[in-house]
Amino acid sequence: MTDVVLRMATREDAKEIAGNLREADLGEMKAVLGTVEDPAESLIYGVDNSAYPMVATIDGVPVSIFGVIRDPINADVGCVWMMGTDEMTRRKKLFLRHALKALETLFGSFRLLWCCMDKRNTVHVRWIQWLGFSLLREHPSFGEQRKPFLEFAKLNTNV
């Protein structure tokens, strides 16, 4: 039976997913950082700096990596991030079944999660809205490439 398994992410997971990133996810990464010579470095940074770095696997193959980076000023606030492969979107119903469980894990002790995402990355925009995040504002010129990004946030009602 095919199933999604959520577990703590490793640097090896970051490297594997980096080699198979969705074009939209790689485009989002480049929009923020400018030239990205090795996407694995960005994903490894996320794994190393996240309070809860996680990977979702389907049949043992990593398809999505995500986490929460704690705000350096307010420890109750975290910036959530996610990158994935095309397999994540090909198997979206299976993936979405586990998304709320993953969000619960990510929230942990955070009172607020937020993120900014490339407005062109419609898969991520729909996913974050489906998870119950609210659109706060549009940033018309964000990141190194000055692309339009959307800022979302969600309060943790369980803390």
Tab-separated table of C-alpha atoms in Angstrom:
chain	number	residue	atom	x	y	z
A	1	MET	CA	0.000	0.000	0.000
A	2	THR	CA	1.280	3.437	-0.947
A	3	ASP	CA	1.485	5.869	1.924
A	4	VAL	CA	3.136	9.068	3.011
A	5	VAL	CA	5.594	8.899	5.895
A	6	LEU	CA	6.590	12.058	7.767
A	7	ARG	CA	9.912	12.041	9.596
A	8	MET	CA	12.721	14.356	10.633
A	9	ALA	CA	14.640	15.612	7.600
A	10	THR	CA	18.347	15.037	7.076
A	11	ARG	CA	20.949	16.768	4.960
A	12	GLU	CA	20.806	13.755	2.631
A	13	ASP	CA	17.064	14.325	2.138
A	14	ALA	CA	17.811	17.951	1.261
A	15	LYS	CA	20.358	16.858	-1.350
A	16	GLU	CA	18.009	14.287	-2.876
A	17	ILE	CA	15.075	16.695	-3.134
A	18	ALA	CA	17.327	19.486	-4.455
A	19	GLY	CA	18.183	17.290	-7.431
A	20	ASN	CA	14.494	16.827	-8.249
A	21	LEU	CA	12.891	20.174	-7.332
A	22	ARG	CA	9.739	21.295	-9.083
A	23	GLU	CA	10.530	24.066	-11.566
A	24	ALA	CA	8.180	26.436	-9.685
A	25	ASP	CA	9.968	25.724	-6.391
A	26	LEU	CA	13.395	26.290	-7.940
A	27	GLY	CA	12.038	29.497	-9.503
A	28	GLU	CA	10.797	30.654	-6.099
A	29	MET	CA	14.192	29.935	-4.562
A	30	LYS	CA	15.937	31.907	-7.320
A	31	ALA	CA	13.471	34.793	-6.972
A	32	VAL	CA	14.434	35.194	-3.312
A	33	LEU	CA	18.155	34.456	-3.484
A	34	GLY	CA	19.090	35.456	-7.018
A	35	THR	CA	21.413	32.993	-8.700
A	36	VAL	CA	21.221	29.573	-7.057
A	37	GLU	CA	24.202	27.496	-8.052
A	38	ASP	CA	23.385	24.611	-5.731
A	39	PRO	CA	19.793	24.368	-4.443
A	40	ALA	CA	20.947	21.716	-1.959
A	41	GLU	CA	22.831	24.400	-0.004
A	42	SER	CA	19.587	26.346	0.533
A	43	LEU	CA	17.675	23.228	1.601
A	44	ILE	CA	20.491	22.143	3.923
A	45	TYR	CA	20.389	25.623	5.487
A	46	GLY	CA	16.649	25.103	6.080
A	47	VAL	CA	17.224	21.692	7.662
A	48	ASP	CA	20.073	22.942	9.850
A	49	ASN	CA	18.178	26.031	11.042
A	50	SER	CA	14.645	24.708	11.473
A	51	ALA	CA	13.095	23.868	14.810
A	52	TYR	CA	11.228	21.008	13.112
A	53	PRO	CA	12.873	20.015	9.806
A	54	MET	CA	10.688	17.359	8.210
A	55	VAL	CA	10.532	15.314	5.057
A	56	ALA	CA	7.544	13.594	3.486
A	57	THR	CA	8.263	10.359	1.656
A	58	ILE	CA	6.062	8.319	-0.644
A	59	ASP	CA	7.117	4.688	-0.869
A	60	GLY	CA	10.383	5.656	0.822
A	61	VAL	CA	11.258	8.381	-1.703
A	62	PRO	CA	11.531	11.976	-0.379
A	63	VAL	CA	8.996	14.185	-2.171
A	64	SER	CA	8.816	17.267	0.055
A	65	ILE	CA	10.997	18.948	2.655
A	66	PHE	CA	9.798	21.618	5.036
A	67	GLY	CA	10.337	23.212	8.409
A	68	VAL	CA	9.992	26.235	10.670
A	69	ILE	CA	12.789	28.704	11.317
A	70	ARG	CA	12.363	30.440	14.668
A	71	ASP	CA	12.242	34.245	14.658
A	72	PRO	CA	15.446	35.563	16.294
A	73	ILE	CA	13.519	38.242	18.234
A	74	ASN	CA	10.255	36.513	19.125
A	75	ALA	CA	10.631	32.812	19.940
A	76	ASP	CA	6.848	32.300	19.622
A	77	VAL	CA	6.967	33.172	15.903
A	78	GLY	CA	8.237	30.927	13.127
A	79	CYS	CA	8.725	31.180	9.395
A	80	VAL	CA	7.453	28.043	7.670
A	81	TRP	CA	9.040	26.891	4.391
A	82	MET	CA	8.542	23.998	1.971
A	83	MET	CA	10.043	22.736	-1.271
A	84	GLY	CA	9.089	19.620	-3.197
A	85	THR	CA	9.384	17.414	-6.235
A	86	ASP	CA	6.923	16.846	-9.071
A	87	GLU	CA	5.878	13.599	-7.378
A	88	MET	CA	4.385	15.672	-4.555
A	89	THR	CA	1.971	17.294	-7.013
A	90	ARG	CA	1.300	14.112	-9.002
A	91	ARG	CA	0.157	12.433	-5.759
A	92	LYS	CA	-1.436	15.506	-4.191
A	93	LYS	CA	-4.480	13.776	-2.654
A	94	LEU	CA	-2.219	11.351	-0.843
A	95	PHE	CA	0.108	14.188	0.161
A	96	LEU	CA	-2.706	16.478	1.383
A	97	ARG	CA	-4.087	13.778	3.678
A	98	HIS	CA	-0.961	14.213	5.791
A	99	ALA	CA	-0.552	17.987	5.480
A	100	LEU	CA	-2.652	18.908	8.517
A	101	LYS	CA	-0.747	16.415	10.685
A	102	ALA	CA	2.501	17.944	9.456
A	103	LEU	CA	1.248	21.447	10.251
A	104	GLU	CA	0.350	20.359	13.781
A	105	THR	CA	3.914	19.109	14.245
A	106	LEU	CA	5.381	22.285	12.775
A	107	PHE	CA	3.366	24.513	15.070
A	108	GLY	CA	4.886	22.857	18.144
A	109	SER	CA	5.280	25.683	20.652
A	110	PHE	CA	4.875	28.501	18.116
A	111	ARG	CA	1.959	30.917	18.556
A	112	LEU	CA	2.237	32.200	14.980
A	113	LEU	CA	3.553	30.798	11.725
A	114	TRP	CA	4.073	32.969	8.675
A	115	CYS	CA	5.612	32.703	5.225
A	116	CYS	CA	6.196	34.591	2.017
A	117	MET	CA	5.851	32.794	-1.284
A	118	ASP	CA	6.207	33.571	-4.939
A	119	LYS	CA	2.802	34.602	-6.257
A	120	ARG	CA	3.530	32.577	-9.429
A	121	ASN	CA	3.908	29.341	-7.407
A	122	THR	CA	0.192	28.564	-7.480
A	123	VAL	CA	0.625	25.074	-5.980
A	124	HIS	CA	2.165	26.564	-2.836
A	125	VAL	CA	-0.388	29.380	-2.668
A	126	ARG	CA	-3.323	26.929	-2.840
A	127	TRP	CA	-1.649	24.573	-0.342
A	128	ILE	CA	-1.037	27.278	2.288
A	129	GLN	CA	-4.602	28.575	1.924
A	130	TRP	CA	-5.968	25.020	2.222
A	131	LEU	CA	-4.015	24.718	5.500
A	132	GLY	CA	-5.910	27.738	6.832
A	133	PHE	CA	-3.295	30.465	6.502
A	134	SER	CA	-4.615	33.970	5.853
A	135	LEU	CA	-3.258	36.300	3.225
A	136	LEU	CA	-1.797	39.360	4.953
A	137	ARG	CA	-0.455	41.342	2.022
A	138	GLU	CA	1.255	41.287	-1.336
A	139	HIS	CA	4.858	42.390	-1.675
A	140	PRO	CA	5.097	43.601	-5.295
A	141	SER	CA	8.902	43.581	-5.363
A	142	PHE	CA	10.411	40.893	-3.089
A	143	GLY	CA	13.774	39.143	-3.023
A	144	GLU	CA	16.792	39.524	-5.250
A	145	GLN	CA	14.723	39.264	-8.443
A	146	ARG	CA	12.093	41.736	-7.148
A	147	LYS	CA	9.154	39.402	-7.961
A	148	PRO	CA	5.635	39.643	-6.480
A	149	PHE	CA	5.343	37.572	-3.306
A	150	LEU	CA	2.410	36.906	-0.981
A	151	GLU	CA	2.693	36.941	2.812
A	152	PHE	CA	0.542	34.534	4.832
A	153	ALA	CA	0.135	33.837	8.562
A	154	LYS	CA	-1.739	31.503	10.882
A	155	LEU	CA	-2.288	31.648	14.640
A	156	ASN	CA	-1.919	28.516	16.723
A	157	THR	CA	-5.198	28.226	18.606
A	158	ASN	CA	-3.864	25.316	20.710
A	159	VAL	CA	-1.175	27.264	22.603
